[in-house]
Coordinates of C-alpha atoms and ligand atoms in Angstrom, one line a residue:
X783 CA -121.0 1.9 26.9
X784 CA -118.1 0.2 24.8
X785 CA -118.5 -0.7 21.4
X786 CA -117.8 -4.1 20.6
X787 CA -116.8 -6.5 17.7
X788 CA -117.6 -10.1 17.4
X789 CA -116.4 -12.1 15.1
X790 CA -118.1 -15.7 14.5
X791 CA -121.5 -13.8 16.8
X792 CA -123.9 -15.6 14.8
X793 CA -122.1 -18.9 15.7
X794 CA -123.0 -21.0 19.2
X795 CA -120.6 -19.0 21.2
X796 CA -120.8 -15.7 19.3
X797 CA -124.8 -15.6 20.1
X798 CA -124.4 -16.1 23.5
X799 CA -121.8 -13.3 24.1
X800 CA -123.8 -11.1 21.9
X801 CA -126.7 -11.7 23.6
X802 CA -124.4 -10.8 27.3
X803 CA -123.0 -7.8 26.3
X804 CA -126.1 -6.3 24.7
X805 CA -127.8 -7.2 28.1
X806 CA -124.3 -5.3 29.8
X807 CA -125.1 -2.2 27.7
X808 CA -122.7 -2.2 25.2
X809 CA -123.0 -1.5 21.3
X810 CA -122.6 -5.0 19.9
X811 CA -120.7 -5.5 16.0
X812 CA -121.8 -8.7 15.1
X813 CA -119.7 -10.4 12.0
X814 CA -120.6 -13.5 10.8
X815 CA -119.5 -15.2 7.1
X816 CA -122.6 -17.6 8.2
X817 CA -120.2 -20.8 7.5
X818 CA -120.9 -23.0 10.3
X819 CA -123.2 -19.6 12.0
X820 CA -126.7 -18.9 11.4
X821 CA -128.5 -15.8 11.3
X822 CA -131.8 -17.7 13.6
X823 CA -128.9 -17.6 16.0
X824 CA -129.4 -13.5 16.2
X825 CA -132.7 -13.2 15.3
X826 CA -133.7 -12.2 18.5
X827 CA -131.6 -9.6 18.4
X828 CA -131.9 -7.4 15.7
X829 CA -134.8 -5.7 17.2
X830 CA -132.0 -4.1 19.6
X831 CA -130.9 -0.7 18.7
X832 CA -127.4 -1.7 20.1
X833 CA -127.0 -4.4 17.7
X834 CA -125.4 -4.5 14.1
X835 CA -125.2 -7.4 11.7
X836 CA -121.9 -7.6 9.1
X837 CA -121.5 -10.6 6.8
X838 CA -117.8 -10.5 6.4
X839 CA -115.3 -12.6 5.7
X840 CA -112.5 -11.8 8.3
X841 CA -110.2 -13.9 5.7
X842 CA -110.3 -9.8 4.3
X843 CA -109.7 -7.1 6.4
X844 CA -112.4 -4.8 8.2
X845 CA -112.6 -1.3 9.4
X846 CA -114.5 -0.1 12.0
X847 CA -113.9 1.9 15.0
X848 CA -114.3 -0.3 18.4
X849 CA -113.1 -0.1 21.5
X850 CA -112.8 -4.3 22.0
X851 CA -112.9 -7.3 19.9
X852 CA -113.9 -10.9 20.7
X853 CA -112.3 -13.2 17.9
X854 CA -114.3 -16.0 17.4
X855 CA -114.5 -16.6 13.8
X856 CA -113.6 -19.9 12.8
X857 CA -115.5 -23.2 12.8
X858 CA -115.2 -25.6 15.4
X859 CA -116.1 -29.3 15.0
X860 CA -113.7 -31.7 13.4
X861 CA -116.4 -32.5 10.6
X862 CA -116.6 -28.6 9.6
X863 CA -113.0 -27.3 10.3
X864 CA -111.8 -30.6 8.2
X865 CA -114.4 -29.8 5.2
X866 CA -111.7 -27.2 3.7
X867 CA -108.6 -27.4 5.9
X868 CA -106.9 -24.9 3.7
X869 CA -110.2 -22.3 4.7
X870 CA -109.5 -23.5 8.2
X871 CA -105.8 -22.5 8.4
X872 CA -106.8 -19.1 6.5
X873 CA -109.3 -18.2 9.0
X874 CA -107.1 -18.8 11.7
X875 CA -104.5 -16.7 10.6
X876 CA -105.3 -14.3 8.2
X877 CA -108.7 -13.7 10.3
X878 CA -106.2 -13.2 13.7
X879 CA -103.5 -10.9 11.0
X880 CA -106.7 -9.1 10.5
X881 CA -108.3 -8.9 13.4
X882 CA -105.4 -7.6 15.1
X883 CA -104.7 -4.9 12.7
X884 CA -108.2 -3.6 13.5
X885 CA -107.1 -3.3 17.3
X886 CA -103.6 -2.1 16.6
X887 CA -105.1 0.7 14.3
X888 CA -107.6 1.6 16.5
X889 CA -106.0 0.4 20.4
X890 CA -108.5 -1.8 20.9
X891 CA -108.3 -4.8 23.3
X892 CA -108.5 -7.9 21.8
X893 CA -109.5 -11.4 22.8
X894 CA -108.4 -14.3 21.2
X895 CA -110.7 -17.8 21.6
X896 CA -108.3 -20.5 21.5
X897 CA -108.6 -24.2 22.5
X898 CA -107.9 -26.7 24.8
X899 CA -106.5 -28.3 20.8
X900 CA -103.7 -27.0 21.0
X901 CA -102.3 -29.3 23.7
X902 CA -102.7 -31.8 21.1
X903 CA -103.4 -35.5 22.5
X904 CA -101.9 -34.6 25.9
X905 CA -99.0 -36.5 27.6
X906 CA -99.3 -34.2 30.5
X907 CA -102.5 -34.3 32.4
X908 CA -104.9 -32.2 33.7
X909 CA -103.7 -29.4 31.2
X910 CA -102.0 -26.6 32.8
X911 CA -100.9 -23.1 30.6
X912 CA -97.1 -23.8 30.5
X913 CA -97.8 -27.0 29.0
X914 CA -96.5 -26.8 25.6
X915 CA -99.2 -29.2 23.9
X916 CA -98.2 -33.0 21.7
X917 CA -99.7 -31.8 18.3
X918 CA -98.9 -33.8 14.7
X919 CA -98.2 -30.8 12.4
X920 CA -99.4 -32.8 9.3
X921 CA -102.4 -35.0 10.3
X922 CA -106.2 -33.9 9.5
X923 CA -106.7 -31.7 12.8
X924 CA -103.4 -29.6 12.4
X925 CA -105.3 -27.3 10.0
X926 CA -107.0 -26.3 13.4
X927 CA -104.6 -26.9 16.2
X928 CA -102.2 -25.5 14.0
X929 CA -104.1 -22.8 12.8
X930 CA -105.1 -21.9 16.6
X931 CA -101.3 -21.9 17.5
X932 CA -100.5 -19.6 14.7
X933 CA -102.8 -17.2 16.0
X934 CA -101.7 -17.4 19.7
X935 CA -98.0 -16.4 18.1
X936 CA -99.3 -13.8 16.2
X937 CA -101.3 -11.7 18.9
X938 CA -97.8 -12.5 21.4
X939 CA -96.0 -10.8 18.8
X940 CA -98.5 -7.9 17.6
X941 CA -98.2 -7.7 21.7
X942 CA -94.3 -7.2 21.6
X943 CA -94.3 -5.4 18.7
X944 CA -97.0 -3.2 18.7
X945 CA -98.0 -3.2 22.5
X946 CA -101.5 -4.6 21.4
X947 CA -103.9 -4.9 24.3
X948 CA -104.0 -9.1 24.0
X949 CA -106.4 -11.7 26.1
X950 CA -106.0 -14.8 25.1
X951 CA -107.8 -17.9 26.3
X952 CA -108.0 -21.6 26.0
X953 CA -111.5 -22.9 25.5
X954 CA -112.3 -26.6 26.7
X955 CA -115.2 -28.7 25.4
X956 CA -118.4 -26.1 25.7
X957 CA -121.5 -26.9 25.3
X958 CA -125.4 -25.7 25.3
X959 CA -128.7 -24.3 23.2
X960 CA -128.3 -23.1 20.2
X961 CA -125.2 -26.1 19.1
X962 CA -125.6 -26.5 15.6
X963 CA -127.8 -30.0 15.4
X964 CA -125.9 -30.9 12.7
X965 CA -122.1 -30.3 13.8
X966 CA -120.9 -33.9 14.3
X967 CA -119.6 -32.6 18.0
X968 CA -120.5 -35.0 20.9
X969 CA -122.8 -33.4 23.0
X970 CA -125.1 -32.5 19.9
X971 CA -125.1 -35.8 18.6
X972 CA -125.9 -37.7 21.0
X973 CA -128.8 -35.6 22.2
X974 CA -130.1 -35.6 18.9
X975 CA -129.4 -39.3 18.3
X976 CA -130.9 -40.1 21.2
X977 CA -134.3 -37.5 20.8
X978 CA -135.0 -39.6 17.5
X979 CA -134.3 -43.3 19.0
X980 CA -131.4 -43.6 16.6
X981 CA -128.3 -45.0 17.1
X982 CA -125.8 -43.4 19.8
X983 CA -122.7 -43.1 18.2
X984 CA -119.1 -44.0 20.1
X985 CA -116.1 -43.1 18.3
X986 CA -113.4 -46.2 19.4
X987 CA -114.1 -47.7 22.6
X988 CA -115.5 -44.8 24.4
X989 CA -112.9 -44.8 26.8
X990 CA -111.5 -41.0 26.0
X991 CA -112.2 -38.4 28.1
X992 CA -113.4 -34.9 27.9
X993 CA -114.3 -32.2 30.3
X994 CA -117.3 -30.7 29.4
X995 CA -118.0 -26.7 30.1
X996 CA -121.7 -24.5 30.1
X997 CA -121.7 -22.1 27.8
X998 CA -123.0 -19.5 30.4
X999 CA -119.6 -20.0 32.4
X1000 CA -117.9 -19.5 29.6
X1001 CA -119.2 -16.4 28.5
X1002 CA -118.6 -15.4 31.9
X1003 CA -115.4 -16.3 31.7
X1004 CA -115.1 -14.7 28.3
X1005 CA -116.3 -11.0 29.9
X1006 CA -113.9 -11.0 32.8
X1007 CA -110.8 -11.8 31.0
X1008 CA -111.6 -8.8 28.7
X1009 CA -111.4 -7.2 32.0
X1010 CA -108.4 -8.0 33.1
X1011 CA -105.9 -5.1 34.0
X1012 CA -103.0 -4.6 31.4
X1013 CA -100.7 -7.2 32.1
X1014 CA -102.9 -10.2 31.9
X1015 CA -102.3 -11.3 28.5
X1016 CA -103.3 -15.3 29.2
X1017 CA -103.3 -17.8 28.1
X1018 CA -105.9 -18.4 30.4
X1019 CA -107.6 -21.9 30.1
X1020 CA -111.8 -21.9 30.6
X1021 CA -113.4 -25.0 31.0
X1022 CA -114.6 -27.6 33.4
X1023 CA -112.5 -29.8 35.2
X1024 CA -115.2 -32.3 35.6
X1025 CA -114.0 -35.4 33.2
X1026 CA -116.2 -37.7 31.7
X1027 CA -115.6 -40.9 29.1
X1028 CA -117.8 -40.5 26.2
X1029 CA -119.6 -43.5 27.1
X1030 CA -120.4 -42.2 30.4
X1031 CA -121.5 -39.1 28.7
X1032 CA -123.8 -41.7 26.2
X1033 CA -125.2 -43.1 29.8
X1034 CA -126.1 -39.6 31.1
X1035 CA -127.7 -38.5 27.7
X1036 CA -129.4 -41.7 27.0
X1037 CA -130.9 -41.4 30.9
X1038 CA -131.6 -37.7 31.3
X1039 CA -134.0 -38.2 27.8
X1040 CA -135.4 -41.5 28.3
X1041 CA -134.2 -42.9 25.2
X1042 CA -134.3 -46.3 24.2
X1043 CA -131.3 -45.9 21.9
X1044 CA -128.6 -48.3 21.6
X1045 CA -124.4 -47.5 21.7
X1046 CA -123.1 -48.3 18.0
X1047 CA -119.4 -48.5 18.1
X1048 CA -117.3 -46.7 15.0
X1049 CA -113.7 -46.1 14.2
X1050 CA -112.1 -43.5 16.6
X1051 CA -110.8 -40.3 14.0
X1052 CA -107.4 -40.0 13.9
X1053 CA -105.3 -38.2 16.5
X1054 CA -108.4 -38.2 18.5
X1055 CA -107.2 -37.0 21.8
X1056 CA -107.1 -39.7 24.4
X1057 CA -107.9 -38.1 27.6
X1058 CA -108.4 -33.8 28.4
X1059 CA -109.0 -32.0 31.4
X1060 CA -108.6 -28.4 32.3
X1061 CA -106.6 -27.4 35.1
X1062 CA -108.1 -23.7 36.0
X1063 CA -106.3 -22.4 38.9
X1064 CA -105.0 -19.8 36.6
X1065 CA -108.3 -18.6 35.6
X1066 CA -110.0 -18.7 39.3
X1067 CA -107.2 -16.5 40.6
X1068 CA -107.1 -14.0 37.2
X1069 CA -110.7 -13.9 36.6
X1070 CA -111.9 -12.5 40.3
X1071 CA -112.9 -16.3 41.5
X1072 CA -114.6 -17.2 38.3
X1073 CA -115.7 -21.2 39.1
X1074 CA -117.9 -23.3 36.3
X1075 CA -120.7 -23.9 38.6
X1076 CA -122.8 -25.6 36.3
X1077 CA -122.4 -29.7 36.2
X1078 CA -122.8 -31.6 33.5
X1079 CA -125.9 -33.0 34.7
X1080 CA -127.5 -29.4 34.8
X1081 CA -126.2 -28.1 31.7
X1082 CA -127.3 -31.0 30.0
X1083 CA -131.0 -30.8 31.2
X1084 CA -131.4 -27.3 29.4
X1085 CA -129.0 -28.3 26.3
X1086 CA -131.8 -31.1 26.3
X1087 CA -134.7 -28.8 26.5
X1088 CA -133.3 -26.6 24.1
X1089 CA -133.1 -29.2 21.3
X1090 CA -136.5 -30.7 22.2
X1091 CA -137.7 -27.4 21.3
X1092 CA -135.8 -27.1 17.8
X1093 CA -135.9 -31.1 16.2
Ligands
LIG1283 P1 -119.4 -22.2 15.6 O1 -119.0 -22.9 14.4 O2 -120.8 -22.3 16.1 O3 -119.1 -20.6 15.5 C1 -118.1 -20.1 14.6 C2 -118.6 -18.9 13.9 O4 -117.6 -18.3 13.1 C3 -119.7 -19.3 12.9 O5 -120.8 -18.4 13.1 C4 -119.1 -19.2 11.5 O6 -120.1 -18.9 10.5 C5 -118.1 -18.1 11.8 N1 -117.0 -18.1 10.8 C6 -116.2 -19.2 10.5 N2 -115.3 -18.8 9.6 C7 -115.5 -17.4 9.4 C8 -114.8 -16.5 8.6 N3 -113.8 -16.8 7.8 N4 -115.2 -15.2 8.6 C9 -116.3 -14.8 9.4 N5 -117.0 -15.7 10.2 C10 -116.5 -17.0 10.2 O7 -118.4 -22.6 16.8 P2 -118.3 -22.2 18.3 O8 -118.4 -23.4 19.1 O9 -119.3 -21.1 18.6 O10 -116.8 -21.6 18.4 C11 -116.5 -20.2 18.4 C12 -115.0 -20.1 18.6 O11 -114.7 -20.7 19.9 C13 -114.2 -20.7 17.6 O12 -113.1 -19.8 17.3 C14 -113.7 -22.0 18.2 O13 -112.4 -22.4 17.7 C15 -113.6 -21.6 19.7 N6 -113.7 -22.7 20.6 C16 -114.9 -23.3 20.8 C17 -115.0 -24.5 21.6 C18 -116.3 -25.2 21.9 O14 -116.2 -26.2 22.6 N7 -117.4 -24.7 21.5 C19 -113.8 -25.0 22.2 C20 -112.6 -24.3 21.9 C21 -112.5 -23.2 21.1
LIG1284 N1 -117.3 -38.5 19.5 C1 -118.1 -39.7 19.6 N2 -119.2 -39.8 18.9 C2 -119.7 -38.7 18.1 C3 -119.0 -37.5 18.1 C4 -117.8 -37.5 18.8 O1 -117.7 -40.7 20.3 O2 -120.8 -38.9 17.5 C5 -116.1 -38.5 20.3 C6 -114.9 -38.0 19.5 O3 -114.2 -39.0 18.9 C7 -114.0 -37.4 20.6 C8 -115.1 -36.8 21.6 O4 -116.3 -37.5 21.3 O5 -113.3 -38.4 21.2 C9 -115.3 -35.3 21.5 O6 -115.5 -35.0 20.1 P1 -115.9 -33.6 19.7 O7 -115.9 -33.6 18.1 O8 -117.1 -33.1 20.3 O9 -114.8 -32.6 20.2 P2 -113.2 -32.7 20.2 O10 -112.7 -34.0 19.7 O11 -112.8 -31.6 19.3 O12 -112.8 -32.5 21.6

């Protein structure tokens, strides 16, 4: 039995891996500043003698004995990580300074979520780890790409430094229950949009691509990179290679609910990236054959089911 922090556990990801480690055995921290996070996230949870709940701000640091940390405190859709940039980058980096204090202090492993964000609007495509990303520094999703490559410098160099036990991995587009309904990120809107017969919304002409994972693979994917002997420090990218335009996405939604919603077309956001797609041969040969076995199709039918039940 390992004791484990969580940072961001009340969030979409955070739940799920709670709930998976829990379920493994292990005594699960759980430390949430409830931003973009919600405590009916963990509810079901608190029940467990395993489980603790912290509201902390991981802006501040945190003491606690644990023998691994997941870091996954920070918000993740453009409309919520662009409501306080400044918070954004602060979280990023002062949360990752912090975090990795904690394991230095008390030789913990540490995991660090990335993203698939900071290959920026790729010229290089599929994605592999060596790529070194296309990211504007200044425009309004730098305060998260940005912030996210801060971090990955900061946990190689409390590596180097300090010998720190670092995982690091790059998360592509993940979806599934318990998305915040209102968190302006594709998947949740257009179930929702198309659950209440309202408008589907396309950003520009539809034509980008994303590569959409399950959030059970991921979590997977989360648990076996923590692991990982010694030497595998990642990155690591997690996601499914399966690409999709969003207005083939729109299709499937619009089908899989029988909705009679229509496609409204908006402005695309700026430095909206163009096209993404994971290339995971790094992660099936690290993570003991890892695979995301779940299609979009499949995934989509319980992320369906899963907001039916909630809106
Ligand atoms: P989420 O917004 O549901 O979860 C983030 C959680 O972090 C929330 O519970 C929020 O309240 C908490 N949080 C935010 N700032 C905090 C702070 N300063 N102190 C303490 N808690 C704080 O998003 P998610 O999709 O679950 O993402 C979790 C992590 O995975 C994030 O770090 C995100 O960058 C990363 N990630 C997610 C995806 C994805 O597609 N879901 C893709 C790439 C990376
Ligand atoms: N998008 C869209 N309609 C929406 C929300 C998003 O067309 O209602 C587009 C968005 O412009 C982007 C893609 O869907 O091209 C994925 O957006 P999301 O915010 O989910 O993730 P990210 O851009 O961070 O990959």
């Amino acid at each position: 039995m390992k004791r484990v922090l969580i940072t961001g556990g009340a969030g979409f990801l955070g739940s799920h891996l709670c709930e998976r480690l829990l379920n493994d055995g292990h005594e699960v921290l759980c430390l949430d500043n409830y931003f973009t996070g919600a405590k009916s996230n963990i509810y079901h949870l608190l029940e467990n003698k395993n489980f603790e709940l912290i509201r902390h701000d991981i802006v501040e640091p945190f003491y606690a004995e644990v023998d691994e940390i997941y870091n996954l405190a920070c918000p993740a859709s453009p409309i919520h990580y662009q409501s306080n940039p400044i918070k954004t980058m602060k979280t990023s980096f002062y949360g990752a300074m912090n975090m990795l204090g904690l394991a230095k202090r008390t030789n913990a492993k540490i995991l660090q979520a990335s993203t698939s964000e900071v290959y920026g609007d790729p010229n290089v495509h599929p994605q592999k780890e060596n790529y070194w990303g296309n990211v504007n520094p200044i425009g309004i999703r730098s305060c998260y790409d940005e912030g996210k490559r801060a971090a990955e410098t900061l946990f190689f160099d409390f590596h180097r430094q300090n010998q720190v036990r670092i995982k690091i991995i790059r998360i592509f587009n993940t979806y599934g229950p318990r998305m915040n309904p209102e968190d302006g990120r594709v998947v949740s809107n257009f179930i929702v949009q198309a659950l209440r017969g309202e408008d589907i919304t396309i950003y520009g002409d539809g034509t980008q691509t994303r590569s959409f994972q399950y959030v059970d693979n991921l979590v997977e994917a989360m648990v076996r990179m923590m692991n990982t002997s010694e030497d595998v420090t990642g990155p690591i990218n997690t996601g499914n290679p399966d690409e999709f335009t969003m207005l083939e996405l729109a299709q499937k939604v619009i089908e899989l609910t029988e909705s009679k919603s229509k496609l409204i077309f908006m402005p695309l956001p700026s430095d909206d990236p163009q096209q993404r797609k994971p290339d995971i041969s790094l992660a099936k040969e690290k993570l003991e054959g890892w695979y995301p076995d779940v299609n979009l199709e499949s995934g989509l039918i319980k992320t369906i089911d899963y907001f039916k039940s909630i809106i």
